[in-house]
CSV table of C-alpha atoms in Angstrom, one decimal:
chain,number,residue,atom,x,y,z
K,56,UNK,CA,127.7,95.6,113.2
K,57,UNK,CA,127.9,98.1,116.1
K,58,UNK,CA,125.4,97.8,118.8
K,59,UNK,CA,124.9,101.2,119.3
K,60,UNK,CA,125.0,102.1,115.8
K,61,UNK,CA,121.6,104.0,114.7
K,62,UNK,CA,120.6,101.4,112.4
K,63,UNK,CA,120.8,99.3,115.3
K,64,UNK,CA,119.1,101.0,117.3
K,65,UNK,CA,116.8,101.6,115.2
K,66,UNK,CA,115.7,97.8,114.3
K,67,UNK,CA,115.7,97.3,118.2
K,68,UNK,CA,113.4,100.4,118.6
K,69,UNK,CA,111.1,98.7,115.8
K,70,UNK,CA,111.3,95.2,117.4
K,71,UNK,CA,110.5,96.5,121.4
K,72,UNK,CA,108.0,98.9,119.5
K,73,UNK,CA,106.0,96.0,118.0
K,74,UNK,CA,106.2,93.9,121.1
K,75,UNK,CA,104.7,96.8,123.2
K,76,UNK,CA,101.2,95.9,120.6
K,77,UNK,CA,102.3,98.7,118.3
K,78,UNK,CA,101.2,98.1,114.5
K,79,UNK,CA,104.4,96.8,112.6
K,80,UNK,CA,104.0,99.3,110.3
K,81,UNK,CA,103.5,102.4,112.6
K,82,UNK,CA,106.6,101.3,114.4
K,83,UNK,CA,108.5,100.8,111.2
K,84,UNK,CA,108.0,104.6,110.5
K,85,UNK,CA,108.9,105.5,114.5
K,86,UNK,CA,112.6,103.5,114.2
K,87,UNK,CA,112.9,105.0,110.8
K,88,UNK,CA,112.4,108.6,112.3
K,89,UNK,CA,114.9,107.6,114.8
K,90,UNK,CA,117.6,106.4,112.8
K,91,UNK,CA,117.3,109.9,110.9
K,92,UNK,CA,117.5,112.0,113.9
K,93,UNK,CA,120.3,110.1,115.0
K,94,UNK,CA,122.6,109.9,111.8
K,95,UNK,CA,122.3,113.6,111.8
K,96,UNK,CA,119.7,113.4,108.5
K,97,UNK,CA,116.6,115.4,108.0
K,98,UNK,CA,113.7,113.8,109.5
K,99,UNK,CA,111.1,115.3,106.9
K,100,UNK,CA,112.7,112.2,104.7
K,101,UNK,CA,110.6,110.0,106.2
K,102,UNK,CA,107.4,111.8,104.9
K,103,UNK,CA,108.7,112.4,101.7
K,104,UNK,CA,109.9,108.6,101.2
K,105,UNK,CA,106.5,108.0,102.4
K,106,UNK,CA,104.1,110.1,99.9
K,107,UNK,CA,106.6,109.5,97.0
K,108,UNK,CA,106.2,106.0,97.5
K,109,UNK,CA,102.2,105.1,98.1
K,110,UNK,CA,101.3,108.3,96.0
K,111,UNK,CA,103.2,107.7,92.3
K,112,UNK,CA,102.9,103.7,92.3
K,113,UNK,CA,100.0,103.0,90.4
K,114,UNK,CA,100.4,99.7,91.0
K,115,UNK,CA,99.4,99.6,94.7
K,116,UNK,CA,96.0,100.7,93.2
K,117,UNK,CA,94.9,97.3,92.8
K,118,UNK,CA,95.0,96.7,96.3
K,119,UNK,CA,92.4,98.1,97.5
K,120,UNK,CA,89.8,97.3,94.2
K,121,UNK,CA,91.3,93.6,94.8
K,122,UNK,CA,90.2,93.9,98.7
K,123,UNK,CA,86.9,95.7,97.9
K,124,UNK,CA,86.1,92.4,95.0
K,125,UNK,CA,86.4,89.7,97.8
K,126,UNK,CA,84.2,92.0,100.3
K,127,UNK,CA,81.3,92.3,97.6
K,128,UNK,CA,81.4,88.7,96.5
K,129,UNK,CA,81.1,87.8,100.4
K,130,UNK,CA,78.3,90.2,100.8
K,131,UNK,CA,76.0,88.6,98.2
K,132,UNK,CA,75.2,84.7,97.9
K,133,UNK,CA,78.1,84.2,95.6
K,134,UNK,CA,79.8,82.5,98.1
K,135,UNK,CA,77.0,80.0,98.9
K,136,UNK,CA,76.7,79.6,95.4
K,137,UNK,CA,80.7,78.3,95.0
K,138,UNK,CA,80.3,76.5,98.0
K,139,UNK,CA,77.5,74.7,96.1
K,140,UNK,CA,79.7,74.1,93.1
K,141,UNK,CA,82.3,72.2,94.9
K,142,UNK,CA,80.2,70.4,97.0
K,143,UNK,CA,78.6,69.3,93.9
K,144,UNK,CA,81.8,68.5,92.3
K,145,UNK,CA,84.1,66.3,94.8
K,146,UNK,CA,81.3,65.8,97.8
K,147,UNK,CA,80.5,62.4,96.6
K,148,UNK,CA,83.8,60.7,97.5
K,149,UNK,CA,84.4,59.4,101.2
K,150,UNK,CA,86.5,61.9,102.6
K,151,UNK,CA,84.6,64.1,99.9
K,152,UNK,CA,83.6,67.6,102.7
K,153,UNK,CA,87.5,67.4,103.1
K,154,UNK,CA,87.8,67.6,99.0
K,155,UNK,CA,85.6,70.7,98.9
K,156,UNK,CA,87.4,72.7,101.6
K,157,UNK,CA,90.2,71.6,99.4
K,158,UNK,CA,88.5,72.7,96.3
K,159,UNK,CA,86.6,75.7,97.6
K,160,UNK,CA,90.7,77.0,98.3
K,161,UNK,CA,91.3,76.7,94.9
K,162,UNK,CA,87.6,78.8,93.4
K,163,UNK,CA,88.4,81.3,95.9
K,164,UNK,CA,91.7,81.6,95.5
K,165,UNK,CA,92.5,85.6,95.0
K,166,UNK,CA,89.2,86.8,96.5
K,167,UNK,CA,90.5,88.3,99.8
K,168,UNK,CA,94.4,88.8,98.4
K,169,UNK,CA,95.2,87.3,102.1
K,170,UNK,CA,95.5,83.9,104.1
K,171,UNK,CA,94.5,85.1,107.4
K,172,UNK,CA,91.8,86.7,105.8
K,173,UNK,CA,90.7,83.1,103.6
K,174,UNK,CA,90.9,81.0,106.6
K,175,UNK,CA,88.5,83.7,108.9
K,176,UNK,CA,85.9,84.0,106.4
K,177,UNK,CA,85.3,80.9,104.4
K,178,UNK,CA,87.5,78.8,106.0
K,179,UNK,CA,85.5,79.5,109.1
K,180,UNK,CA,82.0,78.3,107.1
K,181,UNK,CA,84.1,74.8,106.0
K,182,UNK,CA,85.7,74.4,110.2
K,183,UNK,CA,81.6,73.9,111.2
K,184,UNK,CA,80.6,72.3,108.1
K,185,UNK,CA,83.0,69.5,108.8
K,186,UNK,CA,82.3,69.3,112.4
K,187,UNK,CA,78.3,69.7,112.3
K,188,UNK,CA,77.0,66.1,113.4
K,189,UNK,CA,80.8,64.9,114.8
K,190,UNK,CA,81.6,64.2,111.1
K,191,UNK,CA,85.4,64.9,111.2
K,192,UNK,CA,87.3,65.5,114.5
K,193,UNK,CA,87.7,69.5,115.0
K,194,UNK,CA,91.6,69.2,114.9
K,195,UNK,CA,91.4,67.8,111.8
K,196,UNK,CA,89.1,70.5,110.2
K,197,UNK,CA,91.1,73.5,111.8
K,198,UNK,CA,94.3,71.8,110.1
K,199,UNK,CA,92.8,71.3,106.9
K,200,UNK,CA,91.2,74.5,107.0
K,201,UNK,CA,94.2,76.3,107.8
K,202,UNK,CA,96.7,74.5,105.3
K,203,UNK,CA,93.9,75.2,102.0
K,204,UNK,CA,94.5,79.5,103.6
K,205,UNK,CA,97.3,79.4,101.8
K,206,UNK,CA,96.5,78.5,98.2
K,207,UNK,CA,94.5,81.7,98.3
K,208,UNK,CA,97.3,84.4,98.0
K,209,UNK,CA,98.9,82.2,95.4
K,210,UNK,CA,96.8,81.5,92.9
K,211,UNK,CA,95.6,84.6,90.4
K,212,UNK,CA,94.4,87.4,91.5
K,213,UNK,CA,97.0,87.8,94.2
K,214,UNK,CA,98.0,90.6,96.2
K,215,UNK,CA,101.4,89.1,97.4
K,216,UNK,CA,102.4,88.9,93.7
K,217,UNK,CA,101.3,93.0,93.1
K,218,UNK,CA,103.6,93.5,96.3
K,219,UNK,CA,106.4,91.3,94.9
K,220,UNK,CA,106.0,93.4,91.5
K,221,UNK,CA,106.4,96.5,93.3
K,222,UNK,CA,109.5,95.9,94.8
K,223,UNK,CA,110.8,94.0,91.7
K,224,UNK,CA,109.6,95.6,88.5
K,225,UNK,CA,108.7,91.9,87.4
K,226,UNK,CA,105.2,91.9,85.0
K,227,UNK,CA,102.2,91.4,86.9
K,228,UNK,CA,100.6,89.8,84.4
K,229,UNK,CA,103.0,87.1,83.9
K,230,UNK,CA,103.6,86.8,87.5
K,231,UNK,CA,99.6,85.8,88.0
K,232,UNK,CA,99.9,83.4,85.2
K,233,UNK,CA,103.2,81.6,86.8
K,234,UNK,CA,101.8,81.0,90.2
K,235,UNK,CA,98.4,79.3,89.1
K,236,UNK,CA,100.7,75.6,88.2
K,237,UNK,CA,102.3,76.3,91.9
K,238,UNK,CA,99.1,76.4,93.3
K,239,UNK,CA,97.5,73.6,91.7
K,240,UNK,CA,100.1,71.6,92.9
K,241,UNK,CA,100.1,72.8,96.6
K,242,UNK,CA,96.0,72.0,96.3
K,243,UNK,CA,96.9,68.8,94.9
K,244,UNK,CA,99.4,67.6,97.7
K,245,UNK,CA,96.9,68.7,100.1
K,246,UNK,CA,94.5,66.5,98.0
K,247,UNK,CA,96.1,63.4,98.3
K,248,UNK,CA,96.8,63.7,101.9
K,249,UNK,CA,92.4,64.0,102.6
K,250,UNK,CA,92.1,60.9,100.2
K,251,UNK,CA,94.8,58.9,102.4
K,252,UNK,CA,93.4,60.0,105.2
K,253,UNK,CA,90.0,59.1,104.2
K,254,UNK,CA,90.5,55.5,103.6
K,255,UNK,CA,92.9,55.3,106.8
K,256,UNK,CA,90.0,57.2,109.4
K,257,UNK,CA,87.4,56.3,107.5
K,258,UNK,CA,85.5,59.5,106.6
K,259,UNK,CA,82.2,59.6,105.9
K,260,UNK,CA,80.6,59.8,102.5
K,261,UNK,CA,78.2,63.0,101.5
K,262,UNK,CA,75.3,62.4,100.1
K,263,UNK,CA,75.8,62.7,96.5
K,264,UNK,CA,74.3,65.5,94.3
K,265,UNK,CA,72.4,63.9,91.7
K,266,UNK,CA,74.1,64.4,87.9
K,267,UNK,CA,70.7,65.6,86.6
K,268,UNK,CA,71.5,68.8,89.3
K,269,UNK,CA,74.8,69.7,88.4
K,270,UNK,CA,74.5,71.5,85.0
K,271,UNK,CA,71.8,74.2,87.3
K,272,UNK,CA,74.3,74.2,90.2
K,273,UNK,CA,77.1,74.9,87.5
K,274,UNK,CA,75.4,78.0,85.5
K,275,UNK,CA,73.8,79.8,89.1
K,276,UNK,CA,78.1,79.8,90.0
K,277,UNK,CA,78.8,80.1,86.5
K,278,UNK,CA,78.9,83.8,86.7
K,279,UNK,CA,81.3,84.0,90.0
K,280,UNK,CA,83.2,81.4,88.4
K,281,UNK,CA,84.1,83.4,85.2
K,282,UNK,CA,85.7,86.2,87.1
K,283,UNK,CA,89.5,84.8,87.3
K,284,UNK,CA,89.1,84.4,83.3
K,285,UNK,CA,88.0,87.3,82.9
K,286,UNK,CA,90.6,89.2,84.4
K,287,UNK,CA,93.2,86.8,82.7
K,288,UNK,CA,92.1,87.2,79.7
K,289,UNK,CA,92.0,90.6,79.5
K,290,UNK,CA,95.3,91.4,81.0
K,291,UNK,CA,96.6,88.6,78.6
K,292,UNK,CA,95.3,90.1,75.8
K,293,UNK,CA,96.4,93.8,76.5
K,294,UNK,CA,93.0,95.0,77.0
K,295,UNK,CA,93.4,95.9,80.7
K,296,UNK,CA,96.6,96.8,83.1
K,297,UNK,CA,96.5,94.3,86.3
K,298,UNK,CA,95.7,97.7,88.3
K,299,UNK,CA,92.8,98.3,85.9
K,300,UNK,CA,91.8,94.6,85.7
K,301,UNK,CA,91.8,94.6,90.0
K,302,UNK,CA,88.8,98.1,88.9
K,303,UNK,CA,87.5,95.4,86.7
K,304,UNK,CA,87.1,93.1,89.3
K,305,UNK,CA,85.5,95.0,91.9
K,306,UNK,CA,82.7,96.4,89.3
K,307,UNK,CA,82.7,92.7,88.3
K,308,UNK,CA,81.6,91.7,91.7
K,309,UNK,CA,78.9,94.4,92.3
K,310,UNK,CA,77.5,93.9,89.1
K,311,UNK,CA,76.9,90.1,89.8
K,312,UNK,CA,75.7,90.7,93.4
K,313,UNK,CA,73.6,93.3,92.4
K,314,UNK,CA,72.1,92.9,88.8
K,315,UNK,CA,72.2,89.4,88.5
K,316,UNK,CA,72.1,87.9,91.8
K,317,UNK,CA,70.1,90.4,93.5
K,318,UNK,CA,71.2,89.4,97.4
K,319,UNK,CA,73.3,93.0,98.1
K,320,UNK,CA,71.3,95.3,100.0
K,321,UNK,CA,72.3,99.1,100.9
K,322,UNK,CA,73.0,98.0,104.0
K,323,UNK,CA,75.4,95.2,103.0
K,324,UNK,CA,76.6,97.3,100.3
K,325,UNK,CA,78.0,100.1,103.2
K,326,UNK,CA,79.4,97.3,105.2
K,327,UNK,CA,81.4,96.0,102.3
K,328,UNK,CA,83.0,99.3,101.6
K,329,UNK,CA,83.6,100.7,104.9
K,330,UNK,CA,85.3,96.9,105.4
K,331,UNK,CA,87.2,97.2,102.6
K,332,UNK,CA,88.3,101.0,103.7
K,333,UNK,CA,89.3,99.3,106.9
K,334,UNK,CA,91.6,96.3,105.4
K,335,UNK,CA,92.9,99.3,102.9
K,336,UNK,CA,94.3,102.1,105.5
K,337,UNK,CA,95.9,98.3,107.1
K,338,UNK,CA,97.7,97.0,104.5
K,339,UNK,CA,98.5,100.9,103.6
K,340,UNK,CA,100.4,102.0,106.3
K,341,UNK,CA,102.1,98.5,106.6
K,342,UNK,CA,103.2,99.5,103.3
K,343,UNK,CA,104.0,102.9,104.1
K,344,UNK,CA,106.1,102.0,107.1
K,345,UNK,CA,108.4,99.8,105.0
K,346,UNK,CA,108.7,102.2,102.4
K,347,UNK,CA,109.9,104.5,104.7
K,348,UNK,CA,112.5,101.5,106.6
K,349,UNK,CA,113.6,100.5,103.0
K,350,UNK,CA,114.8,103.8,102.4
K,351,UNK,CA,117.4,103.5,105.6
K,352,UNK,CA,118.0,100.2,104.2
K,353,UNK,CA,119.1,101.4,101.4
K,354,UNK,CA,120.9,104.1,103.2
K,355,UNK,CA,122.5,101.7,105.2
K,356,UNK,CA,123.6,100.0,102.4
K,357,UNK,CA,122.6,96.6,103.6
K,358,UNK,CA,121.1,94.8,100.2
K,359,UNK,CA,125.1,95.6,98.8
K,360,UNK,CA,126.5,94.2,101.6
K,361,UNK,CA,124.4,91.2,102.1
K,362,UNK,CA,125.1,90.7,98.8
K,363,UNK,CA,129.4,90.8,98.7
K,364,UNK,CA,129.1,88.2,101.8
K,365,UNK,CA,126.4,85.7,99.9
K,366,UNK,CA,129.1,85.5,97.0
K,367,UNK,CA,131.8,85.2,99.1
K,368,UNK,CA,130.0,82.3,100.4
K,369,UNK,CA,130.4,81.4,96.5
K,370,UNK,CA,126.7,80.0,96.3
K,371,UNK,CA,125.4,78.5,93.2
K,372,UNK,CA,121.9,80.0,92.1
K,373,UNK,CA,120.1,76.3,93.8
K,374,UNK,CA,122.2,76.7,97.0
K,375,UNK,CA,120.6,80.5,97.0
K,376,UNK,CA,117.6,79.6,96.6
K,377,UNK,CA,117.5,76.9,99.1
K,378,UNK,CA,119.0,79.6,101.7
K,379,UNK,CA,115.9,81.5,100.9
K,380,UNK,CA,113.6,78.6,101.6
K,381,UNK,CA,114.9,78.0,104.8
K,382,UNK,CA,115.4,81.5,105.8
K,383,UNK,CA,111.1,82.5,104.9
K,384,UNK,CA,110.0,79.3,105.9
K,385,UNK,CA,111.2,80.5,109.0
K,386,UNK,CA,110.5,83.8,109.4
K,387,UNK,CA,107.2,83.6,107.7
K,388,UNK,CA,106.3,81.9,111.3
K,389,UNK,CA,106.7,84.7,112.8
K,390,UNK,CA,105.9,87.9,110.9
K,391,UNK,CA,103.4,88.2,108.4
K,392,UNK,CA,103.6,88.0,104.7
K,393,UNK,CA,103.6,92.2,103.5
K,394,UNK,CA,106.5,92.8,106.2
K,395,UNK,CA,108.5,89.7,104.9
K,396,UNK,CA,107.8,90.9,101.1
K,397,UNK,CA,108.4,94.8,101.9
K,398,UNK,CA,111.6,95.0,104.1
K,399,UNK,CA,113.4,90.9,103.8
K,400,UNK,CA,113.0,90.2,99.9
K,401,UNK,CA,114.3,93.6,98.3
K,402,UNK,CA,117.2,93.3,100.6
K,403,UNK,CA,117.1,89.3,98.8
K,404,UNK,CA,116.6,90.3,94.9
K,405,UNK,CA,120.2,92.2,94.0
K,406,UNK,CA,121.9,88.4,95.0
K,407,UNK,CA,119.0,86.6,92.9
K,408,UNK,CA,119.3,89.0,89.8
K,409,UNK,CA,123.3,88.8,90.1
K,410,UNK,CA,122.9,84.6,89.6
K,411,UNK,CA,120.8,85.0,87.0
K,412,UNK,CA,117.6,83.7,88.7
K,413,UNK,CA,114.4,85.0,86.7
K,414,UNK,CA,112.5,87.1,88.6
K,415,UNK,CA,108.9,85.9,88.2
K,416,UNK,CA,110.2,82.0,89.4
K,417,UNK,CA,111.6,83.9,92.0
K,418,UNK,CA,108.5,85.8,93.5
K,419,UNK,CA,106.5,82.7,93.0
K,420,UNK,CA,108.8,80.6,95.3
K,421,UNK,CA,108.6,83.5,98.1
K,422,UNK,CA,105.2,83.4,98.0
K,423,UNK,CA,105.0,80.5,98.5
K,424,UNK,CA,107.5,80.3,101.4
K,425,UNK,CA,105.6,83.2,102.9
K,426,UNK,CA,102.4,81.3,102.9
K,427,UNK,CA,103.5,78.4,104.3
K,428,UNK,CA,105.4,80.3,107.1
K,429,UNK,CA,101.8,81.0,108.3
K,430,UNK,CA,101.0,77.0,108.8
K,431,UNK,CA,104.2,76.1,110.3
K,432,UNK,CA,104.8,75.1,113.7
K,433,UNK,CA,105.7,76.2,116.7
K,434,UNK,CA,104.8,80.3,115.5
K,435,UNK,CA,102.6,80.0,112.1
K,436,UNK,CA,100.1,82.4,112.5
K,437,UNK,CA,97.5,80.6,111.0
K,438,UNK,CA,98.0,77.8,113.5
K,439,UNK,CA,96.9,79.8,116.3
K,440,UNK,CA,93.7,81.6,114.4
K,441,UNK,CA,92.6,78.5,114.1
K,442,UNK,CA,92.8,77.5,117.4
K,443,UNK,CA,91.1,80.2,118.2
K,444,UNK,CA,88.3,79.6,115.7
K,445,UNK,CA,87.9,75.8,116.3
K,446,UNK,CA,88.8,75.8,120.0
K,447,UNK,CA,91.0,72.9,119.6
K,448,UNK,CA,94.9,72.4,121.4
K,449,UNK,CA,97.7,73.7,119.5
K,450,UNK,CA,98.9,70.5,120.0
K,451,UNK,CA,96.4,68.8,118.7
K,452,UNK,CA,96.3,71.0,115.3
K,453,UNK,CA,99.8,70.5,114.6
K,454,UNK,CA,99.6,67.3,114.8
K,455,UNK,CA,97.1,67.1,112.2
K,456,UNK,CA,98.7,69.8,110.1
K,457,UNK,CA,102.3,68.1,109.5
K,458,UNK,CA,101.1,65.8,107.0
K,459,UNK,CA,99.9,68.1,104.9
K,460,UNK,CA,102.8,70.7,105.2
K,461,UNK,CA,105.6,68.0,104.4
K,462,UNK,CA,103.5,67.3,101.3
K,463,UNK,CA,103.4,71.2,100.4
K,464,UNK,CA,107.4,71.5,101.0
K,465,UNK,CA,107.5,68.6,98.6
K,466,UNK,CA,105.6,70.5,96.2
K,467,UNK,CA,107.9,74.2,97.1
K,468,UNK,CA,111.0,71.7,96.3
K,469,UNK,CA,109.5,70.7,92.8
K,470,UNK,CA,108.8,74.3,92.3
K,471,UNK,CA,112.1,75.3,93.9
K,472,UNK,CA,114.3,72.6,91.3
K,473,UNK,CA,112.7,72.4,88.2
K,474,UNK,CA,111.9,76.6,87.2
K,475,UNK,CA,110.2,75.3,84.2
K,476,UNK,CA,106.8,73.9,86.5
K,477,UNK,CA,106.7,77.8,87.1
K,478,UNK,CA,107.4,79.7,83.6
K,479,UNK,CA,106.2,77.5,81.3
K,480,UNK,CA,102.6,78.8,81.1
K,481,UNK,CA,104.1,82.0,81.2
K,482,UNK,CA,106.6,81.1,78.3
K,483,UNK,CA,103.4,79.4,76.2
K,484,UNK,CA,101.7,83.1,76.7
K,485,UNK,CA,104.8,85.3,75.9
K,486,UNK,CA,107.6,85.5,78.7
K,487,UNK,CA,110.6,86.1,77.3
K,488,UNK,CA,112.3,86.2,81.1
């Protein structure tokens, strides 16, 4: 590639752009405008690229009503209540606060769409709940804290999977259903790692909840527990599009907090929306930006051509997909998830579809990649939010934190090798792939 080509000038205009503390997304659209102006092409493109692409997808609707669901169930005391449930549920084992931030991973899965987001909000309640009376050491809680962030954006709803279907045309709908096994099994690697861990360091026990307690623990979360079903259900059953089902969701959430719970004030009510506005116009002109570099991409020609030198490298569909592994596990330490899934993946999916790989196993295994970019050492983002949180050395936290990631690579190589962990609820419901 020439160095002073405009594409490359452009991706070094993005790159110093972003470095200078420019949002990745506004500086997408600046190198974007440059490359136009210096291939000679008109630079109104970039603003038609840009309203064609955020104002006819009516999937990126569910973005926002996803966003605004998580804000209204943290407004409330649904939260408290889940926390509750868990507790309730695995507390009573030694090791068993460890289990519930586990657990808690798994019940909130979906709410916030985003790992950063997860492991600043209730990942932040479990950090001083571990460390409240010198329970567990604060490395260890910041570690565990951040590695149960990622089950979040994998498990149903998830807003990495509507981004993936955007850029891929695979269902929705079947793509929430396949990543539910994947992250059971990333939840259930990091489970086994606390229960070691527990016998080894000796954890303490909770006190346990008594039985007699748990049915009215289980029926005051009952209602913020039925929410996942409910949206699975009805996108299963053809009653509601995944963008209507994330509508679904937010009115879902207000009416709990609201009618039934009764712990939303006005006030809180605002907050909640003008938050959710906030995370919106964020993730929006992220989005906007690669829409807009996707189109030079494509210009460019760069997905075709990435594609003639992969199968001159004469890959087998596993040897792809272990390229891929390597190459987001890598980059996911470095950039976050939306830029990875809006300007590296497309450029990805011709190669994938030309070996025959199935598009919903596909966007799974990204996913997952992407998320655990963010707890992988020495650049995962994660690792230094929670450093910041718990106030610990990154040293420290990453020392606590390989355990459980080389348990959740084990798990992204089951998922990676055997397709099947991934469709086969989808096949049971349907998929035809």
């Amino acid at each position: 590639m020439n160095l002073a080509s405009p594409f490359s000038l452009s991706v070094v205009a993005i790159t110093a752009l972003a470095l200078l503390g420019l949002p990745i997304g506004h500086s997408m659209i600046a190198g974007s405008i440059l490359y136009l102006w210096l291939a000679g092409l008109d630079m109104g493109t970039s603003a038609e690229q840009l309203l064609n692409g955020l104002y006819t997808s009516y999937i990126l609707l569910a973005v926002p009503m996803f966003i605004l669901a998580a804000e209204l169930m943290n407004a409330g005391t649904m939260t408290d209540r889940l926390l509750q449930f868990c507790n309730a549920v695995v507390g009573r084992f030694r090791g068993g606060l460890a289990q519930v931030n586990v657990l808690q991973s798994i019940i909130f899965a979906g709410m916030s769409g985003s790992a950063i987001a997860d492991a600043a909000g209730t990942g932040k309640m479990m950090q001083q709940l571990m460390t409240r009376d010198g329970k567990y050491p604060a490395s260890y809680a910041a570690a565990l804290t951040a590695v149960t962030s990622v089950i979040g954006p994998i498990i149903p709803p998830s807003i990495p999977l509507v981004i993936y279907a955007l850029i891929s045309d695979a269902s929705i709908g079947y793509l929430f259903i396949a990543g539910i096994v994947p992250g059971l099994l990333l939840a259930l690697s990091q489970m086994i790692i606390v229960a070691i861990d527990a016998r080894r360091k000796n954890f303490p026990v909770e006190k346990p909840v008594p039985l007699r307690e748990l049915p009215g623990i289980t029926l005051r979360a009952f209602p913020a527990l039925m929410l996942p079903v409910v949206l699975l259900v009805g996108i299963r059953g053809g009653v509601m599009t995944p963008t209507e089902a994330a509508a679904v969701a937010a009115g879902y959430a207000l009416l709990i907090s609201v009618a039934i719970y009764r712990s939303v004030t006005p006030g809180q009510l605002y907050h909640a929306l003008l938050n959710s506005a906030r995370t919106t116009a964020s993730i929006g002109m992220l989005i906007a930006g690669a829409l807009v570099f996707n189109y030079v991409v494509t210009v460019e020609n760069i997905p075709q051509s990435l594609s003639v030198i992969l199968k001159s490298w004469d890959l087998s569909p596993m040897g792809f997909l272990i390229l891929v592994n390597i190459l987001l596990l890598i980059l996911g330490c470095v950039l976050e998830g939306t830029t990875i899934l809006l300007v590296i993946v497309p450029v990805l999916i011709p190669t994938a579809e030309a070996l025959g790989i199935d598009m919903v196993h596909f966007g799974v295994m990204v996913v997952v990649n992407i998320m655990l970019g963010l707890v992988t050492p020495p650049y995962g983002l994660l690792l230094f939010i929670m450093t910041r949180i718990a106030e610990v050395p990154l040293r420290d936290l990453v020392h606590d934190v390989m355990p459980f990631l080389y348990a959740m690579i084990a798990a992204l190589m089951l998922i990676t090798f055997f397709p099947s962990l991934v469709l086969w609820l989808p096949r049971l419901l349907g998929y035809q792939g």
